[in-house]
């Protein structure tokens, strides 16, 4: 293991900062760069996340949490796209563009790490999801990556509030079962 990896593995504060920075860089790369930058951003995020932030003993547990979140997010956003509440000017597929799928993975990578403090208080998590997520989509709209209708913003607010509440409940069950989180 490289010295920097050892330093990061033993420093929770540094892992949190790296997790936040990785998410923000991935968000920016995906929203501004679209599919062209999404793959590179995603690969960087996955490599650093798996090698520096998540311990080998936590990898399976991390995957079990991340996969359902990604699946739910892609399904939700695809439904919004199909009913034309989210419109992607540069993409016209059956599902949401790859860059938004990559963002769902980037978000899921924060749940046990940089978002863990927020997720320990369900009411804070609900407010964070209900207020923060629509802003993220709105910013994507302002940057030209997506057109977001008012109905979409309302649905996103409700979905994200409920999603983060469900994540809180799941993480509390996991913590009770194995002491993680």
Backbone as JSON Lines, residues from 0, in Angstrom:
{"i":0,"aa":"X","n":[0.85,-1.18,0.0],"ca":[0.0,0.0,0.0],"c":[0.89,1.24,0.0]}
{"i":1,"aa":"X","n":[0.56,2.19,-0.84],"ca":[1.32,3.44,-0.9],"c":[1.13,4.25,0.38]}
{"i":2,"aa":"X","n":[2.12,5.07,0.75],"ca":[1.99,5.87,1.98],"c":[0.74,6.76,1.98]}
{"i":3,"aa":"X","n":[0.41,7.34,0.82],"ca":[-0.78,8.21,0.78],"c":[-2.04,7.39,1.04]}
{"i":4,"aa":"X","n":[-2.09,6.17,0.51],"ca":[-3.25,5.31,0.75],"c":[-3.38,4.99,2.24]}
{"i":5,"aa":"X","n":[-2.26,4.7,2.88],"ca":[-2.28,4.39,4.32],"c":[-2.75,5.6,5.12]}
{"i":6,"aa":"X","n":[-2.27,6.78,4.74],"ca":[-2.67,8.02,5.43],"c":[-4.17,8.24,5.3]}
{"i":7,"aa":"X","n":[-4.69,8.06,4.1],"ca":[-6.12,8.27,3.86],"c":[-6.95,7.22,4.59]}
{"i":8,"aa":"X","n":[-6.54,5.95,4.51],"ca":[-7.3,4.86,5.16],"c":[-7.47,5.1,6.65]}
{"i":9,"aa":"X","n":[-6.49,5.75,7.28],"ca":[-6.52,5.95,8.73],"c":[-7.08,7.29,9.15]}
{"i":10,"aa":"X","n":[-7.61,8.08,8.21],"ca":[-8.07,9.42,8.54],"c":[-9.49,9.61,8.01]}
{"i":11,"aa":"X","n":[-10.48,9.47,8.9],"ca":[-11.89,9.58,8.49],"c":[-12.23,10.96,7.93]}
{"i":12,"aa":"X","n":[-11.66,12.01,8.53],"ca":[-11.93,13.36,8.06],"c":[-11.43,13.52,6.62]}
{"i":13,"aa":"X","n":[-10.24,13.05,6.33],"ca":[-9.68,13.15,4.99],"c":[-10.5,12.32,3.99]}
{"i":14,"aa":"X","n":[-10.96,11.14,4.4],"ca":[-11.81,10.33,3.52],"c":[-13.11,11.08,3.2]}
{"i":15,"aa":"X","n":[-13.67,11.75,4.17],"ca":[-14.89,12.51,3.96],"c":[-14.66,13.65,2.96]}
{"i":16,"aa":"X","n":[-13.57,14.38,3.15],"ca":[-13.25,15.49,2.24],"c":[-13.05,14.96,0.82]}
{"i":17,"aa":"X","n":[-12.3,13.88,0.68],"ca":[-12.06,13.3,-0.64],"c":[-13.37,12.85,-1.26]}
{"i":18,"aa":"X","n":[-14.24,12.25,-0.47],"ca":[-15.54,11.79,-0.96],"c":[-16.38,12.96,-1.47]}
{"i":19,"aa":"X","n":[-16.42,14.06,-0.73],"ca":[-17.17,15.24,-1.15],"c":[-16.58,15.82,-2.43]}
{"i":20,"aa":"X","n":[-15.27,15.97,-2.46],"ca":[-14.61,16.56,-3.64],"c":[-14.83,15.67,-4.87]}
{"i":21,"aa":"X","n":[-14.7,14.36,-4.7],"ca":[-14.94,13.45,-5.83],"c":[-16.36,13.58,-6.36]}
{"i":22,"aa":"X","n":[-17.33,13.63,-5.46],"ca":[-18.71,13.79,-5.9],"c":[-18.9,15.09,-6.67]}
{"i":23,"aa":"X","n":[-18.39,16.19,-6.13],"ca":[-18.57,17.49,-6.78],"c":[-17.88,17.53,-8.15]}
{"i":24,"aa":"X","n":[-16.67,16.96,-8.23],"ca":[-15.97,16.91,-9.52],"c":[-16.72,16.05,-10.53]}
{"i":25,"aa":"X","n":[-17.25,14.93,-10.06],"ca":[-18.02,14.05,-10.93],"c":[-19.29,14.77,-11.4]}
{"i":26,"aa":"X","n":[-19.96,15.46,-10.49],"ca":[-21.17,16.2,-10.86],"c":[-20.86,17.22,-11.95]}
{"i":27,"aa":"X","n":[-19.82,17.99,-11.73],"ca":[-19.45,19.02,-12.69],"c":[-19.05,18.42,-14.04]}
{"i":28,"aa":"X","n":[-18.23,17.38,-14.01],"ca":[-17.8,16.73,-15.25],"c":[-18.99,16.18,-16.03]}
{"i":29,"aa":"X","n":[-19.92,15.55,-15.32],"ca":[-21.07,14.94,-15.98],"c":[-22.05,15.99,-16.53]}
{"i":30,"aa":"X","n":[-22.34,16.99,-15.73],"ca":[-23.32,17.99,-16.15],"c":[-22.76,18.9,-17.25]}
{"i":31,"aa":"X","n":[-21.52,19.31,-17.1],"ca":[-20.93,20.2,-18.1],"c":[-20.41,19.41,-19.3]}
{"i":32,"aa":"X","n":[-19.77,18.28,-19.05],"ca":[-19.15,17.52,-20.13],"c":[-20.01,16.44,-20.74]}
{"i":33,"aa":"X","n":[-21.14,16.14,-20.11],"ca":[-22.05,15.13,-20.64],"c":[-21.4,13.76,-20.71]}
{"i":34,"aa":"X","n":[-21.86,12.96,-21.66],"ca":[-21.37,11.59,-21.8],"c":[-19.86,11.53,-22.09]}
{"i":35,"aa":"X","n":[-19.33,12.58,-22.73],"ca":[-17.92,12.57,-23.09],"c":[-17.02,12.55,-21.85]}
{"i":36,"aa":"X","n":[-17.39,13.25,-20.81],"ca":[-16.57,13.32,-19.61],"c":[-17.02,12.35,-18.53]}
{"i":37,"aa":"X","n":[-18.22,11.85,-18.65],"ca":[-18.81,11.02,-17.6],"c":[-18.0,9.76,-17.32]}
{"i":38,"aa":"X","n":[-17.56,9.07,-18.36],"ca":[-16.85,7.82,-18.16],"c":[-15.54,8.04,-17.41]}
{"i":39,"aa":"X","n":[-14.78,9.05,-17.81],"ca":[-13.52,9.34,-17.13],"c":[-13.76,9.71,-15.66]}
{"i":40,"aa":"X","n":[-14.76,10.55,-15.43],"ca":[-15.09,10.97,-14.06],"c":[-15.52,9.78,-13.22]}
{"i":41,"aa":"X","n":[-16.33,8.93,-13.81],"ca":[-16.83,7.75,-13.1],"c":[-15.7,6.78,-12.77]}
{"i":42,"aa":"X","n":[-14.82,6.54,-13.72],"ca":[-13.69,5.64,-13.46],"c":[-12.81,6.18,-12.35]}
{"i":43,"aa":"X","n":[-12.51,7.46,-12.38],"ca":[-11.71,8.08,-11.32],"c":[-12.4,7.92,-9.97]}
{"i":44,"aa":"X","n":[-13.68,8.21,-9.93],"ca":[-14.43,8.09,-8.68],"c":[-14.4,6.65,-8.16]}
{"i":45,"aa":"X","n":[-14.68,5.68,-9.01],"ca":[-14.74,4.28,-8.57],"c":[-13.38,3.8,-8.07]}
{"i":46,"aa":"X","n":[-12.32,4.11,-8.8],"ca":[-10.98,3.66,-8.4],"c":[-10.58,4.26,-7.05]}
{"i":47,"aa":"X","n":[-10.75,5.56,-6.9],"ca":[-10.37,6.21,-5.63],"c":[-11.29,5.75,-4.51]}
{"i":48,"aa":"X","n":[-12.57,5.67,-4.78],"ca":[-13.53,5.25,-3.75],"c":[-13.22,3.83,-3.26]}
{"i":49,"aa":"X","n":[-13.01,2.92,-4.2],"ca":[-12.77,1.52,-3.83],"c":[-11.4,1.31,-3.19]}
{"i":50,"aa":"X","n":[-10.41,2.07,-3.59],"ca":[-9.06,1.82,-3.07],"c":[-8.71,2.66,-1.85]}
{"i":51,"aa":"X","n":[-9.32,3.83,-1.68],"ca":[-8.94,4.7,-0.58],"c":[-10.02,4.9,0.48]}
{"i":52,"aa":"X","n":[-11.27,4.9,0.08],"ca":[-12.33,5.28,1.02],"c":[-13.0,4.06,1.65]}
{"i":53,"aa":"X","n":[-13.31,3.06,0.85],"ca":[-14.01,1.87,1.36],"c":[-12.97,0.81,1.72]}
{"i":54,"aa":"X","n":[-13.08,0.27,2.91],"ca":[-12.2,-0.83,3.29],"c":[-12.6,-2.12,2.58]}
{"i":55,"aa":"X","n":[-11.64,-3.0,2.38],"ca":[-11.92,-4.28,1.72],"c":[-13.03,-5.05,2.42]}
{"i":56,"aa":"X","n":[-13.07,-4.96,3.75],"ca":[-14.1,-5.66,4.52],"c":[-15.48,-5.03,4.36]}
{"i":57,"aa":"X","n":[-15.54,-3.81,3.83],"ca":[-16.81,-3.1,3.66],"c":[-17.3,-3.11,2.22]}
{"i":58,"aa":"X","n":[-16.5,-3.64,1.3],"ca":[-16.82,-3.53,-0.12],"c":[-18.15,-4.19,-0.49]}
{"i":59,"aa":"X","n":[-18.41,-5.39,-0.01],"ca":[-19.66,-6.08,-0.33],"c":[-20.86,-5.32,0.24]}
{"i":60,"aa":"X","n":[-20.73,-4.85,1.45],"ca":[-21.8,-4.08,2.07],"c":[-22.06,-2.79,1.3]}
{"i":61,"aa":"X","n":[-20.99,-2.17,0.82],"ca":[-21.12,-0.94,0.03],"c":[-21.88,-1.21,-1.27]}
{"i":62,"aa":"X","n":[-21.53,-2.3,-1.95],"ca":[-22.18,-2.66,-3.21],"c":[-23.66,-2.95,-2.97]}
{"i":63,"aa":"X","n":[-23.98,-3.63,-1.88],"ca":[-25.38,-3.93,-1.56],"c":[-26.22,-2.68,-1.34]}
{"i":64,"aa":"X","n":[-25.59,-1.64,-0.85],"ca":[-26.3,-0.38,-0.64],"c":[-26.38,0.43,-1.93]}
{"i":65,"aa":"X","n":[-25.3,0.47,-2.68],"ca":[-25.18,1.31,-3.86],"c":[-26.08,0.83,-5.01]}
{"i":66,"aa":"X","n":[-26.1,-0.45,-5.29],"ca":[-26.85,-0.96,-6.44],"c":[-28.35,-0.64,-6.4]}
{"i":67,"aa":"X","n":[-29.03,-0.86,-5.28],"ca":[-30.46,-0.48,-5.27],"c":[-30.68,1.03,-5.44]}
{"i":68,"aa":"X","n":[-29.8,1.85,-4.85],"ca":[-29.94,3.3,-5.0],"c":[-29.79,3.73,-6.46]}
{"i":69,"aa":"X","n":[-28.78,3.18,-7.11],"ca":[-28.56,3.51,-8.52],"c":[-29.77,3.07,-9.34]}
{"i":70,"aa":"X","n":[-30.24,1.87,-9.09],"ca":[-31.38,1.33,-9.85],"c":[-32.63,2.18,-9.67]}
{"i":71,"aa":"X","n":[-32.94,2.53,-8.42],"ca":[-34.11,3.38,-8.15],"c":[-33.98,4.74,-8.81]}
{"i":72,"aa":"X","n":[-32.81,5.32,-8.71],"ca":[-32.58,6.64,-9.3],"c":[-32.73,6.64,-10.81]}
{"i":73,"aa":"X","n":[-32.13,5.65,-11.45],"ca":[-32.23,5.56,-12.91],"c":[-33.67,5.34,-13.33]}
{"i":74,"aa":"X","n":[-34.38,4.47,-12.62],"ca":[-35.78,4.22,-12.94],"c":[-36.61,5.49,-12.77]}
{"i":75,"aa":"X","n":[-36.44,6.18,-11.65],"ca":[-37.2,7.41,-11.39],"c":[-36.94,8.46,-12.47]}
{"i":76,"aa":"X","n":[-35.67,8.73,-12.75],"ca":[-35.36,9.75,-13.75],"c":[-35.8,9.34,-15.15]}
{"i":77,"aa":"X","n":[-35.74,8.03,-15.44],"ca":[-36.21,7.56,-16.75],"c":[-37.72,7.77,-16.88]}
{"i":78,"aa":"X","n":[-38.46,7.53,-15.81],"ca":[-39.91,7.79,-15.84],"c":[-40.17,9.27,-16.09]}
{"i":79,"aa":"X","n":[-39.44,10.14,-15.39],"ca":[-39.61,11.58,-15.6],"c":[-39.27,11.97,-17.04]}
{"i":80,"aa":"X","n":[-38.27,11.32,-17.61],"ca":[-37.92,11.58,-19.0],"c":[-39.02,11.1,-19.95]}
{"i":81,"aa":"X","n":[-39.56,9.91,-19.69],"ca":[-40.59,9.34,-20.57],"c":[-41.88,10.16,-20.56]}
{"i":82,"aa":"X","n":[-42.19,10.78,-19.44],"ca":[-43.39,11.63,-19.39],"c":[-43.06,13.09,-19.72]}
{"i":83,"aa":"X","n":[-41.83,13.29,-20.15],"ca":[-41.33,14.58,-20.63],"c":[-41.32,15.67,-19.56]}
{"i":84,"aa":"X","n":[-41.04,15.28,-18.34],"ca":[-40.82,16.25,-17.28],"c":[-39.33,16.58,-17.18]}
{"i":85,"aa":"X","n":[-38.48,15.66,-17.63],"ca":[-37.05,15.91,-17.83],"c":[-36.79,15.74,-19.32]}
{"i":86,"aa":"X","n":[-36.18,16.73,-19.91],"ca":[-35.89,16.68,-21.35],"c":[-34.39,16.9,-21.53]}
{"i":87,"aa":"X","n":[-33.75,15.95,-22.2],"ca":[-32.31,16.01,-22.42],"c":[-32.05,16.44,-23.86]}
{"i":88,"aa":"X","n":[-31.59,17.67,-24.06],"ca":[-31.46,18.21,-25.42],"c":[-30.43,17.49,-26.29]}
{"i":89,"aa":"X","n":[-29.46,16.83,-25.68],"ca":[-28.39,16.19,-26.45],"c":[-28.52,14.67,-26.5]}
{"i":90,"aa":"X","n":[-29.56,14.13,-25.9],"ca":[-29.74,12.68,-25.84],"c":[-31.18,12.34,-26.16]}
{"i":91,"aa":"X","n":[-31.38,11.22,-26.83],"ca":[-32.75,10.81,-27.14],"c":[-32.86,9.28,-27.07]}
{"i":92,"aa":"X","n":[-32.5,8.72,-25.95],"ca":[-32.59,7.28,-25.8],"c":[-33.83,6.87,-25.05]}
{"i":93,"aa":"X","n":[-33.9,5.59,-24.76],"ca":[-35.03,5.04,-24.01],"c":[-34.87,5.32,-22.52]}
{"i":94,"aa":"X","n":[-33.62,5.39,-22.08],"ca":[-33.34,5.69,-20.68],"c":[-32.61,7.03,-20.6]}
{"i":95,"aa":"X","n":[-32.39,7.46,-19.38],"ca":[-31.65,8.71,-19.17],"c":[-30.24,8.56,-19.73]}
{"i":96,"aa":"X","n":[-29.57,9.67,-20.02],"ca":[-28.21,9.59,-20.56],"c":[-27.23,8.98,-19.55]}
{"i":97,"aa":"X","n":[-26.15,8.43,-20.1],"ca":[-25.13,7.8,-19.28],"c":[-24.6,8.73,-18.19]}
{"i":98,"aa":"X","n":[-24.44,10.01,-18.51],"ca":[-23.87,10.94,-17.53],"c":[-24.75,11.05,-16.27]}
{"i":99,"aa":"X","n":[-26.07,10.94,-16.43],"ca":[-26.94,11.0,-15.26],"c":[-26.91,9.69,-14.49]}
{"i":100,"aa":"X","n":[-26.75,8.58,-15.2],"ca":[-26.54,7.29,-14.52],"c":[-25.26,7.35,-13.67]}
{"i":101,"aa":"X","n":[-24.22,7.94,-14.25],"ca":[-22.95,8.09,-13.53],"c":[-23.14,8.94,-12.27]}
{"i":102,"aa":"X","n":[-23.98,9.95,-12.36],"ca":[-24.25,10.79,-11.19],"c":[-24.96,10.01,-10.08]}
{"i":103,"aa":"X","n":[-25.82,9.08,-10.47],"ca":[-26.46,8.25,-9.46],"c":[-25.43,7.4,-8.72]}
{"i":104,"aa":"X","n":[-24.45,6.87,-9.43],"ca":[-23.38,6.13,-8.76],"c":[-22.55,7.06,-7.88]}
{"i":105,"aa":"X","n":[-22.27,8.25,-8.38],"ca":[-21.5,9.21,-7.58],"c":[-22.25,9.56,-6.29]}
{"i":106,"aa":"X","n":[-23.55,9.81,-6.4],"ca":[-24.34,10.08,-5.2],"c":[-24.3,8.91,-4.24]}
{"i":107,"aa":"X","n":[-24.53,7.71,-4.76],"ca":[-24.57,6.52,-3.9],"c":[-23.24,6.33,-3.16]}
{"i":108,"aa":"X","n":[-22.16,6.77,-3.76],"ca":[-20.85,6.62,-3.12],"c":[-20.69,7.53,-1.91]}
{"i":109,"aa":"X","n":[-21.58,8.5,-1.74],"ca":[-21.48,9.42,-0.6],"c":[-22.28,8.96,0.62]}
{"i":110,"aa":"X","n":[-23.19,8.03,0.43],"ca":[-24.18,7.71,1.47],"c":[-23.52,7.26,2.78]}
{"i":111,"aa":"X","n":[-22.58,6.37,2.73],"ca":[-21.95,5.88,3.97],"c":[-20.76,6.72,4.38]}
{"i":112,"aa":"X","n":[-20.48,7.74,3.64],"ca":[-19.24,8.48,3.89],"c":[-19.54,9.94,4.17]}
{"i":113,"aa":"X","n":[-19.49,10.8,3.19],"ca":[-19.65,12.23,3.45],"c":[-21.07,12.59,3.88]}
{"i":114,"aa":"X","n":[-22.06,11.77,3.57],"ca":[-23.44,12.06,3.98],"c":[-23.86,11.35,5.26]}
{"i":115,"aa":"X","n":[-22.96,10.6,5.86],"ca":[-23.36,9.77,7.01],"c":[-23.91,10.61,8.17]}
{"i":116,"aa":"X","n":[-23.34,11.78,8.41],"ca":[-23.84,12.63,9.5],"c":[-25.26,13.09,9.25]}
{"i":117,"aa":"X","n":[-25.56,13.49,8.02],"ca":[-26.91,13.93,7.65],"c":[-27.9,12.77,7.79]}
{"i":118,"aa":"X","n":[-27.46,11.58,7.41],"ca":[-28.36,10.43,7.4],"c":[-28.61,9.83,8.78]}
{"i":119,"aa":"X","n":[-27.94,10.32,9.79],"ca":[-28.2,9.84,11.16],"c":[-29.41,10.53,11.77]}
{"i":120,"aa":"X","n":[-29.85,11.61,11.14],"ca":[-31.02,12.35,11.61],"c":[-32.05,12.36,10.49]}
{"i":121,"aa":"X","n":[-33.08,11.51,10.58],"ca":[-34.04,11.39,9.47],"c":[-34.66,12.69,9.01]}
{"i":122,"aa":"X","n":[-35.04,13.57,9.92],"ca":[-35.69,14.81,9.51],"c":[-34.72,15.71,8.74]}
{"i":123,"aa":"X","n":[-33.43,15.68,9.1],"ca":[-32.43,16.46,8.37],"c":[-32.25,15.86,6.97]}
{"i":124,"aa":"X","n":[-32.21,14.54,6.9],"ca":[-32.05,13.86,5.61],"c":[-33.23,14.17,4.68]}
{"i":125,"aa":"X","n":[-34.44,14.13,5.21],"ca":[-35.62,14.42,4.4],"c":[-35.55,15.85,3.87]}
{"i":126,"aa":"X","n":[-35.24,16.8,4.73],"ca":[-35.12,18.19,4.29],"c":[-34.0,18.36,3.26]}
{"i":127,"aa":"X","n":[-32.87,17.73,3.52],"ca":[-31.74,17.81,2.6],"c":[-32.12,17.28,1.22]}
{"i":128,"aa":"X","n":[-32.79,16.14,1.19],"ca":[-33.21,15.57,-0.09],"c":[-34.28,16.4,-0.77]}
{"i":129,"aa":"X","n":[-35.28,16.82,0.0],"ca":[-36.41,17.56,-0.57],"c":[-36.02,18.94,-1.07]}
{"i":130,"aa":"X","n":[-35.02,19.55,-0.44],"ca":[-34.6,20.89,-0.85],"c":[-33.35,20.88,-1.74]}
{"i":131,"aa":"X","n":[-32.42,20.01,-1.43],"ca":[-31.14,19.99,-2.15],"c":[-31.22,19.39,-3.54]}
{"i":132,"aa":"X","n":[-31.92,18.29,-3.68],"ca":[-31.98,17.61,-4.98],"c":[-32.6,18.48,-6.08]}
{"i":133,"aa":"X","n":[-33.73,19.14,-5.82],"ca":[-34.28,20.0,-6.88],"c":[-33.3,21.09,-7.32]}
{"i":134,"aa":"X","n":[-32.51,21.6,-6.38],"ca":[-31.52,22.62,-6.74],"c":[-30.48,22.04,-7.69]}
{"i":135,"aa":"X","n":[-30.08,20.82,-7.46],"ca":[-29.09,20.17,-8.32],"c":[-29.63,20.03,-9.74]}
{"i":136,"aa":"X","n":[-30.87,19.59,-9.86],"ca":[-31.49,19.46,-11.18],"c":[-31.68,20.84,-11.82]}
{"i":137,"aa":"X","n":[-32.06,21.81,-11.01],"ca":[-32.23,23.17,-11.51],"c":[-30.9,23.7,-12.06]}
{"i":138,"aa":"X","n":[-29.82,23.46,-11.34],"ca":[-28.51,23.89,-11.83],"c":[-28.15,23.19,-13.14]}
{"i":139,"aa":"X","n":[-28.49,21.91,-13.24],"ca":[-28.29,21.2,-14.5],"c":[-29.06,21.84,-15.62]}
{"i":140,"aa":"X","n":[-30.27,22.3,-15.32],"ca":[-31.09,23.01,-16.29],"c":[-30.41,24.32,-16.71]}
{"i":141,"aa":"X","n":[-29.93,25.06,-15.73],"ca":[-29.29,26.34,-16.02],"c":[-28.01,26.18,-16.84]}
{"i":142,"aa":"X","n":[-27.33,25.04,-16.69],"ca":[-26.11,24.77,-17.44],"c":[-26.39,24.12,-18.8]}
{"i":143,"aa":"X","n":[-27.67,23.88,-19.11],"ca":[-28.05,23.38,-20.42],"c":[-27.98,21.88,-20.6]}
{"i":144,"aa":"X","n":[-27.8,21.14,-19.51],"ca":[-27.69,19.68,-19.62],"c":[-29.06,19.02,-19.71]}
{"i":145,"aa":"X","n":[-30.07,19.67,-19.15],"ca":[-31.41,19.1,-19.08],"c":[-32.41,20.24,-18.95]}
{"i":146,"aa":"X","n":[-33.62,20.02,-19.44],"ca":[-34.71,20.94,-19.2],"c":[-35.59,20.29,-18.14]}
{"i":147,"aa":"X","n":[-35.84,21.02,-17.06],"ca":[-36.59,20.48,-15.93],"c":[-37.88,21.27,-15.78]}
{"i":148,"aa":"X","n":[-39.01,20.57,-15.83],"ca":[-40.31,21.24,-15.67],"c":[-40.6,21.46,-14.19]}
{"i":149,"aa":"X","n":[-41.57,22.32,-13.92],"ca":[-41.99,22.56,-12.54],"c":[-42.51,21.27,-11.91]}
{"i":150,"aa":"X","n":[-43.28,20.5,-12.68],"ca":[-43.78,19.22,-12.15],"c":[-42.62,18.3,-11.78]}
{"i":151,"aa":"X","n":[-41.58,18.31,-12.58],"ca":[-40.41,17.48,-12.28],"c":[-39.78,17.92,-10.96]}
{"i":152,"aa":"X","n":[-39.64,19.21,-10.76],"ca":[-39.03,19.7,-9.51],"c":[-39.83,19.27,-8.29]}
{"i":153,"aa":"X","n":[-41.14,19.3,-8.39],"ca":[-41.99,18.85,-7.29],"c":[-41.82,17.35,-7.06]}
{"i":154,"aa":"X","n":[-41.86,16.57,-8.13],"ca":[-41.69,15.12,-8.02],"c":[-40.3,14.78,-7.47]}
{"i":155,"aa":"X","n":[-39.28,15.49,-7.92],"ca":[-37.91,15.27,-7.45],"c":[-37.81,15.56,-5.96]}
{"i":156,"aa":"X","n":[-38.43,16.63,-5.53],"ca":[-38.41,16.98,-4.11],"c":[-39.05,15.88,-3.26]}
{"i":157,"aa":"X","n":[-40.22,15.42,-3.67],"ca":[-40.9,14.36,-2.93],"c":[-40.1,13.05,-2.95]}
{"i":158,"aa":"X","n":[-39.63,12.67,-4.13],"ca":[-38.87,11.43,-4.28],"c":[-37.62,11.44,-3.42]}
{"i":159,"aa":"X","n":[-36.85,12.51,-3.5],"ca":[-35.59,12.57,-2.77],"c":[-35.81,12.64,-1.25]}
{"i":160,"aa":"X","n":[-36.83,13.32,-0.82],"ca":[-37.12,13.33,0.62],"c":[-37.43,11.92,1.11]}
{"i":161,"aa":"X","n":[-38.28,11.21,0.37],"ca":[-38.63,9.83,0.73],"c":[-37.44,8.88,0.57]}
{"i":162,"aa":"X","n":[-36.65,9.09,-0.49],"ca":[-35.48,8.25,-0.72],"c":[-34.49,8.35,0.43]}
{"i":163,"aa":"X","n":[-34.18,9.55,0.86],"ca":[-33.22,9.7,1.94],"c":[-33.78,9.22,3.27]}
{"i":164,"aa":"X","n":[-35.1,9.32,3.46],"ca":[-35.71,8.72,4.65],"c":[-35.54,7.2,4.62]}
{"i":165,"aa":"X","n":[-35.79,6.59,3.47],"ca":[-35.61,5.13,3.34],"c":[-34.16,4.73,3.55]}
{"i":166,"aa":"X","n":[-33.23,5.53,3.05],"ca":[-31.8,5.25,3.26],"c":[-31.47,5.32,4.75]}
{"i":167,"aa":"X","n":[-32.01,6.32,5.45],"ca":[-31.8,6.42,6.91],"c":[-32.25,5.16,7.62]}
{"i":168,"aa":"X","n":[-33.44,4.71,7.29],"ca":[-34.0,3.51,7.92],"c":[-33.12,2.3,7.62]}
{"i":169,"aa":"X","n":[-32.7,2.15,6.36],"ca":[-31.87,1.02,5.97],"c":[-30.52,1.05,6.69]}
{"i":170,"aa":"X","n":[-29.91,2.22,6.77],"ca":[-28.61,2.33,7.43],"c":[-28.73,2.07,8.92]}
{"i":171,"aa":"X","n":[-29.84,2.48,9.54],"ca":[-30.04,2.19,10.95],"c":[-30.19,0.69,11.19]}
{"i":172,"aa":"X","n":[-30.88,0.0,10.27],"ca":[-31.01,-1.46,10.37],"c":[-29.64,-2.12,10.22]}
{"i":173,"aa":"X","n":[-28.86,-1.64,9.26],"ca":[-27.51,-2.19,9.04],"c":[-26.64,-1.97,10.26]}
{"i":174,"aa":"X","n":[-26.71,-0.78,10.83],"ca":[-25.91,-0.47,12.01],"c":[-26.31,-1.37,13.18]}
{"i":175,"aa":"X","n":[-27.6,-1.58,13.35],"ca":[-28.07,-2.43,14.44],"c":[-27.61,-3.88,14.23]}
{"i":176,"aa":"X","n":[-27.55,-4.3,12.98],"ca":[-27.19,-5.69,12.68],"c":[-25.69,-5.95,12.79]}
{"i":177,"aa":"X","n":[-24.86,-5.0,12.28],"ca":[-23.44,-5.3,12.25],"c":[-22.52,-4.21,12.8]}
{"i":178,"aa":"X","n":[-23.11,-3.16,13.33],"ca":[-22.29,-2.13,13.94],"c":[-21.62,-1.17,12.96]}
{"i":179,"aa":"X","n":[-21.92,-1.28,11.68],"ca":[-21.35,-0.35,10.71],"c":[-22.21,0.9,10.66]}
{"i":180,"aa":"X","n":[-21.73,1.95,9.99],"ca":[-22.39,3.23,9.84],"c":[-22.09,4.03,11.05]}
